PDB file of C-alpha atoms in Angstrom:
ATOM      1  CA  UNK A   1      13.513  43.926 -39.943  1.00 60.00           C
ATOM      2  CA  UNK A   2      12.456  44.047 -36.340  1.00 65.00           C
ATOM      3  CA  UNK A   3      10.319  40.860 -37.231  1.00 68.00           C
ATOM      4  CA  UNK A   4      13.567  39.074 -38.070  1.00 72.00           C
ATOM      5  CA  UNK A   5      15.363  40.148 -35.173  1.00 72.00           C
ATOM      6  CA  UNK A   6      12.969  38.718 -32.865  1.00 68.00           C
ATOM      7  CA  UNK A   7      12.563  35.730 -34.815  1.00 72.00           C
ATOM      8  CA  UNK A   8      16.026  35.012 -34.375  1.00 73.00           C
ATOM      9  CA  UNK A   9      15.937  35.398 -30.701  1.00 77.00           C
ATOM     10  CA  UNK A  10      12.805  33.009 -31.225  1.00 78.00           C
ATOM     11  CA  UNK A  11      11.471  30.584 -33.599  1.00 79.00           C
ATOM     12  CA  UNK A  12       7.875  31.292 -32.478  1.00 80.00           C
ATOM     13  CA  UNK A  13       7.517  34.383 -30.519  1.00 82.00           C
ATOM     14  CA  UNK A  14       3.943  34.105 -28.044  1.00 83.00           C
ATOM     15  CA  UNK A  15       1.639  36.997 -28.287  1.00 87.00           C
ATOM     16  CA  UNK A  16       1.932  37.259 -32.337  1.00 87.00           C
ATOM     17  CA  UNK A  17       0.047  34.488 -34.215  1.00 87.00           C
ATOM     18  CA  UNK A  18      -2.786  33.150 -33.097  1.00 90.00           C
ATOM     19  CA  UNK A  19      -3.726  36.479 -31.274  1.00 91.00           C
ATOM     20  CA  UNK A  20      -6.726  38.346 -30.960  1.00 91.00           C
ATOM     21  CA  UNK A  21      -7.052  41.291 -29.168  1.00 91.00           C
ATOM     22  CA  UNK A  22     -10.814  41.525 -27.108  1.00 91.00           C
ATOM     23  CA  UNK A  23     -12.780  44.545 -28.298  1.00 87.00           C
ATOM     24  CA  UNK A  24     -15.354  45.933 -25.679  1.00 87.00           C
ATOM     25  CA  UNK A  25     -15.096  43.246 -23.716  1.00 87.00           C
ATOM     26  CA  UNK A  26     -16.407  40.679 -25.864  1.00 88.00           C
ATOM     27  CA  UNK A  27     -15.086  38.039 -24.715  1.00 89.00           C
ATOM     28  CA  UNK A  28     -16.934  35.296 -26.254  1.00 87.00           C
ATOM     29  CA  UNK A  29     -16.410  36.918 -29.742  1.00 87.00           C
ATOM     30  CA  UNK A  30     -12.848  37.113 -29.994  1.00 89.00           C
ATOM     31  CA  UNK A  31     -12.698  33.245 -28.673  1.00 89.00           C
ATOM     32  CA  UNK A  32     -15.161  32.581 -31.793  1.00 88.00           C
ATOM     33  CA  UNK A  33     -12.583  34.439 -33.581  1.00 89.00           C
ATOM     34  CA  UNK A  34      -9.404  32.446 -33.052  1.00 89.00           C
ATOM     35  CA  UNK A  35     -11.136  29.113 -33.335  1.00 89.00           C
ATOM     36  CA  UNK A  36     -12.694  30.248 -36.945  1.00 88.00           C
ATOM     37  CA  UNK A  37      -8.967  30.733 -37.735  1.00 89.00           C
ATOM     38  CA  UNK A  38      -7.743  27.640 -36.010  1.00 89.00           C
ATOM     39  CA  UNK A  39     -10.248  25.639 -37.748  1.00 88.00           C
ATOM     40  CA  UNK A  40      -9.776  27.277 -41.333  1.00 89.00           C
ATOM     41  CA  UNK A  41      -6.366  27.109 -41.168  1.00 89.00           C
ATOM     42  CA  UNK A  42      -6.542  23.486 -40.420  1.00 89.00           C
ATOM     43  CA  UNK A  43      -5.179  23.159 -36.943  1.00 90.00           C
ATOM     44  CA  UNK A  44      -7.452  21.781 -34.845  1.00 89.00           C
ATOM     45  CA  UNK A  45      -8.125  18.885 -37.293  1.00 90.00           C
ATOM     46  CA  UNK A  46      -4.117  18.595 -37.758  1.00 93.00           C
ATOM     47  CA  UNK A  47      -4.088  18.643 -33.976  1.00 91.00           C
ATOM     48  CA  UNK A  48      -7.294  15.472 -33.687  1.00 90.00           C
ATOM     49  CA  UNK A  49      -5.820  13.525 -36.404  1.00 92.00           C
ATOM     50  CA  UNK A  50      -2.334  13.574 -34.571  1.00 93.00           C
ATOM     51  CA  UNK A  51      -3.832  13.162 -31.194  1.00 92.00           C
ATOM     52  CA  UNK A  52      -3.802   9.202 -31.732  1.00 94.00           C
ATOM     53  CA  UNK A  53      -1.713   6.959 -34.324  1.00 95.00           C
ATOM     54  CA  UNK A  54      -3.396   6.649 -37.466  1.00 94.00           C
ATOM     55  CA  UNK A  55      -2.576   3.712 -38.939  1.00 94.00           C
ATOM     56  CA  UNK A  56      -1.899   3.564 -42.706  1.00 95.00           C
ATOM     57  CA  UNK A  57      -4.829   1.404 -43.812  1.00 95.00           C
ATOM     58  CA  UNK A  58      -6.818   4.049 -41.686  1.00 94.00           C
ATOM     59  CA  UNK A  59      -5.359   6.974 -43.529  1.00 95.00           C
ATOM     60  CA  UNK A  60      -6.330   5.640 -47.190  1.00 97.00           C
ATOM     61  CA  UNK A  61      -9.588   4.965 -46.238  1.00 96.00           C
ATOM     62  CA  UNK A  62     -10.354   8.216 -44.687  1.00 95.00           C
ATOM     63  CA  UNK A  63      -8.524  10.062 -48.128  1.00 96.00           C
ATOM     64  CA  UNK A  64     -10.410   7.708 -49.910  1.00 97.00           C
ATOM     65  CA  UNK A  65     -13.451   8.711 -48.097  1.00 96.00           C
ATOM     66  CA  UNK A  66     -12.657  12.725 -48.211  1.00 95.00           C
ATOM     67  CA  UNK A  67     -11.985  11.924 -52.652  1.00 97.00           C
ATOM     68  CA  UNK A  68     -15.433  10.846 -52.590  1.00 97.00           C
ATOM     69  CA  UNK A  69     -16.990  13.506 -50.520  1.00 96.00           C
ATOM     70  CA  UNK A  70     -15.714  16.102 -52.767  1.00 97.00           C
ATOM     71  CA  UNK A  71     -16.876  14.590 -55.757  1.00 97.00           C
ATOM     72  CA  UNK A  72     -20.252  14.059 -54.338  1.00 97.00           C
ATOM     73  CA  UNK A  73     -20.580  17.592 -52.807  1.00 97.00           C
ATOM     74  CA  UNK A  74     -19.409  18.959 -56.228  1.00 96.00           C
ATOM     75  CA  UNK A  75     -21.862  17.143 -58.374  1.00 97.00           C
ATOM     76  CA  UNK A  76     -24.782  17.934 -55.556  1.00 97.00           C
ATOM     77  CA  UNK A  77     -23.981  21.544 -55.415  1.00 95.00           C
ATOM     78  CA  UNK A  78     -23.751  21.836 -59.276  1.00 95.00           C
ATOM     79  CA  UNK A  79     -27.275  20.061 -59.581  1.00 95.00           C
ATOM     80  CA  UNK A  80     -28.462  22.386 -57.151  1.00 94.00           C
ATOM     81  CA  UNK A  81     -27.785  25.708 -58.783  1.00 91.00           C
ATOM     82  CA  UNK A  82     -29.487  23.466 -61.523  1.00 91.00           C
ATOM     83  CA  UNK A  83     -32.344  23.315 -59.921  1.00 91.00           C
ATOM     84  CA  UNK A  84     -32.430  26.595 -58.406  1.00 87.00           C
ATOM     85  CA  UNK A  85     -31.367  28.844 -61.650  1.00 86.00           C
ATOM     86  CA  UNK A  86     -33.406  31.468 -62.761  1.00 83.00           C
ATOM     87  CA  UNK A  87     -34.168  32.925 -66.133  1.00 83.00           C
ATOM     88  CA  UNK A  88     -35.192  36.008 -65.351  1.00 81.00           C
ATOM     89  CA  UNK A  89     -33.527  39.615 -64.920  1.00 82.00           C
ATOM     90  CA  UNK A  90     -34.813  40.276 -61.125  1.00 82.00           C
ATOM     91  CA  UNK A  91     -34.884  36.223 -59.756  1.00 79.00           C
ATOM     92  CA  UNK A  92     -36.622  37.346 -56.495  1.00 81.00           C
ATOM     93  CA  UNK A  93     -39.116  39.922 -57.750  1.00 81.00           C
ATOM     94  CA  UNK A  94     -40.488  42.243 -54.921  1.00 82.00           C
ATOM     95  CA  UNK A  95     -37.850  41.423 -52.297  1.00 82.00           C
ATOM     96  CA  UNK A  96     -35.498  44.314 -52.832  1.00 70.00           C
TER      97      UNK A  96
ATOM     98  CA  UNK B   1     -24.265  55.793 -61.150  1.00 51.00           C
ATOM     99  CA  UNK B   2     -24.364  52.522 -59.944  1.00 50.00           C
ATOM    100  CA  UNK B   3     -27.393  51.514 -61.384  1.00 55.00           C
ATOM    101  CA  UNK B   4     -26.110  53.548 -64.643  1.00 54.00           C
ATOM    102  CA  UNK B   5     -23.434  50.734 -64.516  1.00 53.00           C
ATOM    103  CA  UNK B   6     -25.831  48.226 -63.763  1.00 54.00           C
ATOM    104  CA  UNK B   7     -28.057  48.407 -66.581  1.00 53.00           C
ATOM    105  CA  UNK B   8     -24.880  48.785 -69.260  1.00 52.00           C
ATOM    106  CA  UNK B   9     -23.993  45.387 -67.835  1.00 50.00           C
ATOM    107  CA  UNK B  10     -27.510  44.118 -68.379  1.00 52.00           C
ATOM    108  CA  UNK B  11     -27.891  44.950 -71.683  1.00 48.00           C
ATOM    109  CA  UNK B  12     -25.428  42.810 -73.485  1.00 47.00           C
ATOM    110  CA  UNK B  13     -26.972  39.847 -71.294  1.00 46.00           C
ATOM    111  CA  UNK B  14     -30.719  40.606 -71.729  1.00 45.00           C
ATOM    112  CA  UNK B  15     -30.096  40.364 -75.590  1.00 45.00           C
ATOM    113  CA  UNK B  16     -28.309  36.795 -74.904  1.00 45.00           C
ATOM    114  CA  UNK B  17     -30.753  35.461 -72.795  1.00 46.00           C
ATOM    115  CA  UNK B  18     -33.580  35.965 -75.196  1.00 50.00           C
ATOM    116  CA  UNK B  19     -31.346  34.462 -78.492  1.00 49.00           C
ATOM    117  CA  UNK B  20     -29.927  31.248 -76.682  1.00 51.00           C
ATOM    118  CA  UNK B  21     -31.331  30.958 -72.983  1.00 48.00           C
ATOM    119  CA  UNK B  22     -27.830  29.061 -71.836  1.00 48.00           C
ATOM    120  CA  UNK B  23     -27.514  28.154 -68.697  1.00 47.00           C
ATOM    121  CA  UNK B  24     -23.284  30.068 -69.089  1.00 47.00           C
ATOM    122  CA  UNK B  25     -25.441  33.341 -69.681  1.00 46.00           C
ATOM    123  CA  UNK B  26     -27.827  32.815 -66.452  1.00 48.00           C
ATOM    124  CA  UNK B  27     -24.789  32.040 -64.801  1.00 46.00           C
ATOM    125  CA  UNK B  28     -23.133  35.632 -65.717  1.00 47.00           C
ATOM    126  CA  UNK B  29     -26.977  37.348 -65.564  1.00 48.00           C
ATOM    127  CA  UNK B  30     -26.749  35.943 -61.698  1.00 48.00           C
ATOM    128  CA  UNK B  31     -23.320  36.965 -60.722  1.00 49.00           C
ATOM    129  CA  UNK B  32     -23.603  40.940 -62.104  1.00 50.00           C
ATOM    130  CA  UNK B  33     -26.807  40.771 -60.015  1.00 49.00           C
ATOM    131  CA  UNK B  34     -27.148  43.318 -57.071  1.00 50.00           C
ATOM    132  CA  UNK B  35     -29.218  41.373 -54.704  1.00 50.00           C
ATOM    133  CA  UNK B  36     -26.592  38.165 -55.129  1.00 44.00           C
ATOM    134  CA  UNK B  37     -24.460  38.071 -51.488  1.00 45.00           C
ATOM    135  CA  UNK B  38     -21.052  37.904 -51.116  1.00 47.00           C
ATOM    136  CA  UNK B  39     -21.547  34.277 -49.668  1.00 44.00           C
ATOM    137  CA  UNK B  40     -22.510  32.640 -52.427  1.00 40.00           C
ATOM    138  CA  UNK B  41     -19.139  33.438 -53.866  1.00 36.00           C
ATOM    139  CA  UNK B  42     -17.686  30.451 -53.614  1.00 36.00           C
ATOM    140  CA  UNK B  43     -16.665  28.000 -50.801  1.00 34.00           C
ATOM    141  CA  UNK B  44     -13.246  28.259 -51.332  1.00 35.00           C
ATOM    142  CA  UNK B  45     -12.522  31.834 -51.105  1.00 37.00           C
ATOM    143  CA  UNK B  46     -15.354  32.988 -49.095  1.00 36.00           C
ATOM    144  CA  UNK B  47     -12.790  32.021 -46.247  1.00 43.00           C
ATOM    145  CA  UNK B  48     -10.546  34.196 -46.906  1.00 44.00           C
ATOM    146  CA  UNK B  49     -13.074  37.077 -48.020  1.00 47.00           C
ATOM    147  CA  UNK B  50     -14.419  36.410 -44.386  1.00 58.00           C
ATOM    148  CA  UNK B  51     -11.129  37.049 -42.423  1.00 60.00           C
ATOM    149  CA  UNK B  52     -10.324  39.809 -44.752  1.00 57.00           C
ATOM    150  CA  UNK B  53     -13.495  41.580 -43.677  1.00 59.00           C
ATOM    151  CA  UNK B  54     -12.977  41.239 -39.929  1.00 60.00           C
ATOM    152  CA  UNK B  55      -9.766  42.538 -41.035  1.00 59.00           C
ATOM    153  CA  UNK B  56     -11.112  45.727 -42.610  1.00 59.00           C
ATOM    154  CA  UNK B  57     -13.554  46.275 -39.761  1.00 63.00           C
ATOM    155  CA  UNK B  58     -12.101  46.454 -36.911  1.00 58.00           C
ATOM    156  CA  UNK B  59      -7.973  47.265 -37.747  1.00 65.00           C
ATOM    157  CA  UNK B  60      -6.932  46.449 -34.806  1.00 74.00           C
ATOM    158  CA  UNK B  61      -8.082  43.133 -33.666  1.00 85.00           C
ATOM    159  CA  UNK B  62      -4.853  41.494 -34.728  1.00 87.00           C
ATOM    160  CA  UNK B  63      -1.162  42.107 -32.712  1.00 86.00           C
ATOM    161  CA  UNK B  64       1.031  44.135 -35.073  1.00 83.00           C
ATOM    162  CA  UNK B  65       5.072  44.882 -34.011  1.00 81.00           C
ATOM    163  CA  UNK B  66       3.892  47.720 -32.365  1.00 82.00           C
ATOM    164  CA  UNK B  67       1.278  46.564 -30.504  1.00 84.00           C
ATOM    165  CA  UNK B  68       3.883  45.658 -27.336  1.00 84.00           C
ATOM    166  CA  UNK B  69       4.105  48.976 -26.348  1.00 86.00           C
ATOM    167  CA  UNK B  70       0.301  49.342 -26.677  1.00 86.00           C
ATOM    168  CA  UNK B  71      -0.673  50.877 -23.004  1.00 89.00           C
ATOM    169  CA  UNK B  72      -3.759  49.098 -21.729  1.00 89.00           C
ATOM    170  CA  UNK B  73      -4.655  50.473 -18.130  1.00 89.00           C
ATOM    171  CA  UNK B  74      -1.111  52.242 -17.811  1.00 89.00           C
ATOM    172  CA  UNK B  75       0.575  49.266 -18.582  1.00 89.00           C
ATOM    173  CA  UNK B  76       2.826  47.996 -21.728  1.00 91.00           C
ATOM    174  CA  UNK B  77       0.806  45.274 -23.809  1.00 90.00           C
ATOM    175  CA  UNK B  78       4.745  43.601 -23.440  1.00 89.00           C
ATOM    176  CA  UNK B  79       4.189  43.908 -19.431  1.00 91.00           C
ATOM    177  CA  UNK B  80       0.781  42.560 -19.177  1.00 93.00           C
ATOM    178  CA  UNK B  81       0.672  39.397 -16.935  1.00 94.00           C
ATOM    179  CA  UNK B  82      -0.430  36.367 -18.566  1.00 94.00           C
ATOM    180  CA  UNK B  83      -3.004  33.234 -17.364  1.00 94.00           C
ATOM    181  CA  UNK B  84      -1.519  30.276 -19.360  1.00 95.00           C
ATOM    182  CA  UNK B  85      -4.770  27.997 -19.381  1.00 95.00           C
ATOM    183  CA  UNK B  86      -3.936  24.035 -20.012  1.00 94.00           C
ATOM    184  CA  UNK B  87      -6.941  22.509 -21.299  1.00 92.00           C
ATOM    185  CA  UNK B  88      -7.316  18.833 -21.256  1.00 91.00           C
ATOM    186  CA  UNK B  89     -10.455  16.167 -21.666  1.00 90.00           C
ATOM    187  CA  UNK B  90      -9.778  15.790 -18.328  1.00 91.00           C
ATOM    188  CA  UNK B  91      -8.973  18.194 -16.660  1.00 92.00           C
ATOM    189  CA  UNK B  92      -8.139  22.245 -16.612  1.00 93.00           C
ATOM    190  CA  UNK B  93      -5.213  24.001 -15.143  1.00 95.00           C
ATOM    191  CA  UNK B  94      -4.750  27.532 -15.026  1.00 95.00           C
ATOM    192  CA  UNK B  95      -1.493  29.250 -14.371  1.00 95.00           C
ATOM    193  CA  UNK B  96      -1.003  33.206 -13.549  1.00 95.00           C
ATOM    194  CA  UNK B  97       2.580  34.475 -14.342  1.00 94.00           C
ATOM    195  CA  UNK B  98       4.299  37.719 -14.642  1.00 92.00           C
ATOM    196  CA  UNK B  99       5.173  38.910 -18.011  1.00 90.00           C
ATOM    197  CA  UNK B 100       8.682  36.953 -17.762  1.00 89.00           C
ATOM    198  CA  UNK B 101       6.821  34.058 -16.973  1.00 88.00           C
ATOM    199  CA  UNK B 102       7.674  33.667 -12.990  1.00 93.00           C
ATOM    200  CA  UNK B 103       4.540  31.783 -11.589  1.00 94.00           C
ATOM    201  CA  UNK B 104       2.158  33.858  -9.225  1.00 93.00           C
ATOM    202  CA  UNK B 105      -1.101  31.991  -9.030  1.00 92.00           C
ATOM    203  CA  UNK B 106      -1.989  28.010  -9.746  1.00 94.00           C
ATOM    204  CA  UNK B 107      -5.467  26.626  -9.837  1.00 94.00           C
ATOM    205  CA  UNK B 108      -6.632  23.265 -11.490  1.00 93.00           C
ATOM    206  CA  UNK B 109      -9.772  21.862 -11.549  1.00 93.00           C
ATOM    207  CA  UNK B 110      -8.592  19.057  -9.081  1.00 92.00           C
ATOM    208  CA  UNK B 111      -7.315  21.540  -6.255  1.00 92.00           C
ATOM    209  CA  UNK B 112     -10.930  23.274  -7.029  1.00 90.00           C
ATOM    210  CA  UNK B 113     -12.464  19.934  -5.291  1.00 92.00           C
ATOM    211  CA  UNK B 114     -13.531  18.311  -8.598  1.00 91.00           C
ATOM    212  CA  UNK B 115     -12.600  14.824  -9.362  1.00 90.00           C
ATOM    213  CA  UNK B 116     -12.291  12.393 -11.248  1.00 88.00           C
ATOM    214  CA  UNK B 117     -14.774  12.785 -14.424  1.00 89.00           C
ATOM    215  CA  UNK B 118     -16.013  16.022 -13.108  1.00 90.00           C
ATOM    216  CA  UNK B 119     -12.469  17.865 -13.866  1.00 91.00           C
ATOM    217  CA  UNK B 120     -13.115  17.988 -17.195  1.00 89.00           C
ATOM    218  CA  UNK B 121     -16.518  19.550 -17.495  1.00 90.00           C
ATOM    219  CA  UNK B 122     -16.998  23.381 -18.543  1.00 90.00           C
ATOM    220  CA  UNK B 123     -18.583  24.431 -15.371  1.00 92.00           C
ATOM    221  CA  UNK B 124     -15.675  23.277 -13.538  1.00 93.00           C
ATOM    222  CA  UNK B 125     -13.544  24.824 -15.640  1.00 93.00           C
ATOM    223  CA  UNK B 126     -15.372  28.273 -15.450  1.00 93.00           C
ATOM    224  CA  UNK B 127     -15.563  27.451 -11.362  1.00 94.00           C
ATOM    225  CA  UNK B 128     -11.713  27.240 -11.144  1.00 94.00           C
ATOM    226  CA  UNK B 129     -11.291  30.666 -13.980  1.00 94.00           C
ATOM    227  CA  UNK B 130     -13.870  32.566 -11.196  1.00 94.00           C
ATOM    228  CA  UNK B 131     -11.554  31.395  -8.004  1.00 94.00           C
ATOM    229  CA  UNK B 132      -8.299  32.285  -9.636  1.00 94.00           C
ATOM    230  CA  UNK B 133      -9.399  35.712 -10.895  1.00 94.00           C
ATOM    231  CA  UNK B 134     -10.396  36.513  -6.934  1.00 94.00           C
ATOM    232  CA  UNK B 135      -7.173  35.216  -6.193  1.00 94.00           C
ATOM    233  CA  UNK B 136      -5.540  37.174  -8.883  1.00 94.00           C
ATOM    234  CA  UNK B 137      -7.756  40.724  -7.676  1.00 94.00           C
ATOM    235  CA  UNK B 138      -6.545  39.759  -4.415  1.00 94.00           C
ATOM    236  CA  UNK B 139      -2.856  40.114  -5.609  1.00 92.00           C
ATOM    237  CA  UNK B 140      -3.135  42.825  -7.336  1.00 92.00           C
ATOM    238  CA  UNK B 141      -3.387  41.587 -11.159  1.00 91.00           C
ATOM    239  CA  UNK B 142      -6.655  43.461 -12.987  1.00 91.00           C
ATOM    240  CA  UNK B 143      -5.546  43.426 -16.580  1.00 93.00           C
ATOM    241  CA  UNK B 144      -3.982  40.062 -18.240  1.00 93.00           C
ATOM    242  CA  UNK B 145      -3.694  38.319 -21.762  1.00 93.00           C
ATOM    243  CA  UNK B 146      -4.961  34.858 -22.012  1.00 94.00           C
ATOM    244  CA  UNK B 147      -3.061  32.119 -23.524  1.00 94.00           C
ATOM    245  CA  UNK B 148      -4.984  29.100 -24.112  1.00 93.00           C
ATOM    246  CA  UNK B 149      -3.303  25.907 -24.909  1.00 92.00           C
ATOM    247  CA  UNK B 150      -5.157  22.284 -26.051  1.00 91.00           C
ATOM    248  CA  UNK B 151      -8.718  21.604 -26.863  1.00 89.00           C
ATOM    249  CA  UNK B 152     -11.061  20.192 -24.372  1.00 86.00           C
ATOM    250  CA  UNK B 153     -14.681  20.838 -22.857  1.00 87.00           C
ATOM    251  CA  UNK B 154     -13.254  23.898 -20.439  1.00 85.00           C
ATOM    252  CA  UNK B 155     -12.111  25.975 -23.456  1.00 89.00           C
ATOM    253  CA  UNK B 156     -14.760  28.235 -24.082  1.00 89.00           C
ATOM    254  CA  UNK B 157     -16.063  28.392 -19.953  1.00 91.00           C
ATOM    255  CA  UNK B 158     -11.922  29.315 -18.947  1.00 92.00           C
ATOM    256  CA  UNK B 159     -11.957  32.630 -20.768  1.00 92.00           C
ATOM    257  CA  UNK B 160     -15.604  33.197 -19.953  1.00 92.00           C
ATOM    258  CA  UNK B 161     -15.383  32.601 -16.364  1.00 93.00           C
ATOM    259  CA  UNK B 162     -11.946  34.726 -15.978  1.00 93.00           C
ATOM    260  CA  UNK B 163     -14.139  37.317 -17.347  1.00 93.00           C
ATOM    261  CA  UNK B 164     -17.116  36.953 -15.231  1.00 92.00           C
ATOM    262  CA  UNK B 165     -14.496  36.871 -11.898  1.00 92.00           C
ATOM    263  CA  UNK B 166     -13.427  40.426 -12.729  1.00 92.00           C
ATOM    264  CA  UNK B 167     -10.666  40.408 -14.756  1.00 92.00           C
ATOM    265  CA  UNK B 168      -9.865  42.332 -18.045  1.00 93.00           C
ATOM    266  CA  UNK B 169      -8.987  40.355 -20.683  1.00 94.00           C
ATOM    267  CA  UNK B 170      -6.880  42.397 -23.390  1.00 93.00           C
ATOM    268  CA  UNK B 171      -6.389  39.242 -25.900  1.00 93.00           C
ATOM    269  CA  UNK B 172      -6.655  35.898 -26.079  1.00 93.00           C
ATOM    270  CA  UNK B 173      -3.861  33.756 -27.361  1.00 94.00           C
ATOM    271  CA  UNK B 174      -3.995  29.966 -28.704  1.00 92.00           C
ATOM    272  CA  UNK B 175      -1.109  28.134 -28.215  1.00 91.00           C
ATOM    273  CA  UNK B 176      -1.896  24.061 -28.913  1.00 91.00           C
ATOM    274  CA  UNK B 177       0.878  22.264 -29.631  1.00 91.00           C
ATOM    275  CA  UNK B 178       0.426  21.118 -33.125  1.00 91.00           C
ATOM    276  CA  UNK B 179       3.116  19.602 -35.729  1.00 92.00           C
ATOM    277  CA  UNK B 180       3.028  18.397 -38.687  1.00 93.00           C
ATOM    278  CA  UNK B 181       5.840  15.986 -38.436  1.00 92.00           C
ATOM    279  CA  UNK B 182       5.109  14.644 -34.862  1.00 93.00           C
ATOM    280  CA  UNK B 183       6.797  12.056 -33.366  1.00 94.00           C
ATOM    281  CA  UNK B 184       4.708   8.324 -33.775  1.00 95.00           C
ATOM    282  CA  UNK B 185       1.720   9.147 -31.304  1.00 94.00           C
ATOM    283  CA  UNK B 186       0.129   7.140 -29.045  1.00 94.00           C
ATOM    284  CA  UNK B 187      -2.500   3.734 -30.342  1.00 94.00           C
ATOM    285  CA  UNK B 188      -5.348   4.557 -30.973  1.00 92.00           C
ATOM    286  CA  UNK B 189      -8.280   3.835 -28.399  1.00 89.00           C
ATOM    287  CA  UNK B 190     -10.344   0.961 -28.913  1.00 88.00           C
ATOM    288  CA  UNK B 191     -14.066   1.803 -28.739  1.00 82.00           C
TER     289      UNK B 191
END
C-alpha cells in the first residue's frame, strides 16, 4: 500500500530500483553489483542500441545474426557435453 | 543421511546404465551427482539463481520501504545528501545536493583543468570525485548516496575516487536514462 502511494506521487521514485546499498565499504563490489543487474536485465544494451538510430536493414541483420548465434551456441554446447559425458558413477575419481 | 539419499538415487540409475548405456540416463546419473556445481545448471536460469543468492546472503543489500528511515551516522537514509554523477564519453560532471535536491557542490572534469579528449578518461574522472569529496568534507557532508547516471569511461573511477577522498558511500544508485520507446535518435556515426 505504501508502495502505491508513493508511486502515485511518482512514476519512478530514486533510491528504490537500481539500488544497492555498500556493505563494509566495498565500494567496488556493490558497483559490480548494479552493473551485473543492469546488464542481465538488459539495460545497458537497450541503452547502446538506442544511443544511435538503427536503421531497419541494420536491425534484421543484427536479429538475423543473434538467430544464428543461438543456433550455433546450442548445437556447440550440446556437442560439447557430447564430448565431455561420462559413463561412470564418480566422473572425476579422486577429486572429492 | 544425505549420502543415505544419495545412494537410493543411484541405484535405480546404476542398474540402467549397465542394461542400455543411453546417453538420457548419463544425463540424469550427472545431474543427481554431488560434485556437479550449481553453474552448470543452465544458462538461462543460472541468472536468476545468481541474484537470488546475493539475495539470500547478505538481506540487506537491496532498499526495502523501510529502508528511508534507516539511520546511517545519525542520519535518515531519506536525509542523506546525494552526488548525482553525469557520466559521458566525454566528459564527467558531478553534482552534490541536499536530500531535496538544492545544489551544494559542482565539479566537472572541465573546471578540474582537463580538456578536450582528456575529460573523458577514468583518471580524470576519479581526479574530479577526489576534489569534490574535499570540497564536500570541507562543507560539512561525510555520509552521501551515489546516483550514477549514463555509461562512459569515468563510471567505475567516480564512485572509487569519492571513496578514496573520504567520503562514505551508503549506496550507489543507477539512474541512465533508458526507454524502450525513445524518440527517433540521432544517425548513426560513420566510421
Amino acid at each position: 500500500m505504501f508502495l502505491t502511494l508513493r508511486l502515485l506521487s511518482n512514476r519512478h521514485p530514486s533510491f528504490i530500483a537500481r539500488t544497492v546499498f555498500v556493505k563494509n565499504n566495498n565500494v567496488d563490489d556493490a558497483c559490480r553489483l548494479v552493473n551485473r543487474i543492469l546488464g542481465k536485465e538488459g539495460i545497458l544494451e537497450q541503452f547502446r542500441l538506442t544511443r544511435y538510430y538503427e536503421k531497419p536493414f541494420q536491425t534484421r541483420r543484427r536479429v538475423n545474426h543473434e538467430k544464428c548465434k543461438a543456433i550455433y551456441n546450442e548445437d556447440m554446447e550440446r556437442k560439447i557435453q557430447f564430448v565431455l559425458r561420462k559413463n561412470r558413477h564418480d566422473p572425476f575419481p579422486g577429486c572429492s | 543421511m544425505l549420502s543415505a539419499i544419495r545412494n537410493t538415487l543411484r541405484v535405480p540409475v546404476t542398474t540402467a546404465t549397465r542394461l542400455f548405456q543411453t546417453s538420457v540416463v548419463q544425463a540424469s546419473d550427472k545431474f543427481d551427482h554431488k560434485r556437479i556445481p550449481l553453474e552448470d545448471e543452465g544458462v538461462q536460469g543460472e541468472k536468476i539463481v545468481d541474484l537470488d543468492s546475493a539475495l539470500k546472503v547478505k538481506q540487506n543489500l537491496f532498499p526495502t520501504l523501510d529502508s528511508d528511515n534507516l539511520l546511517f551516522n545519525g542520519m535518515l537514509y531519506k536525509d542523506l545528501p546525494i552526488c548525482n554523477i553525469r557520466v559521458s564519453h566525454n566528459n564527467t560532471i558531478f553534482t552534490l545536493t541536499d536530500a531535496a535536491g538544492t545544489v551544494k557542490v559542482i565539479r566537472s572534469c572541465g573546471m578540474e583543468g582537463f580538456k578536450n579528449t582528456k575529460k573523458g578518461t577514468n583518471i580524470a574522472a576519479q581526479t574530479t570525485a577526489i576534489s569534490i569529496a574535499t570540497r564536500a568534507i570541507d562543507r560539512g557532508f561525510k555520509t552521501i548516496r551515489v546516483r550514477v547516471q549514463g555509461l562512459g569511461p569515468g563510471r567505475l573511477a567516480a564512485v572509487k575516487g569519492l571513496q578514496m577522498g573520504g567520503l562514505e558511500i551508503i549506496s550507489i544508485t543507477d539512474n541512465t536514462h533508458v526507454s524502450w520507446n525513445p524518440p527517433r535518435a540521432r544517425k548513426a556515426r560513420r566510421l
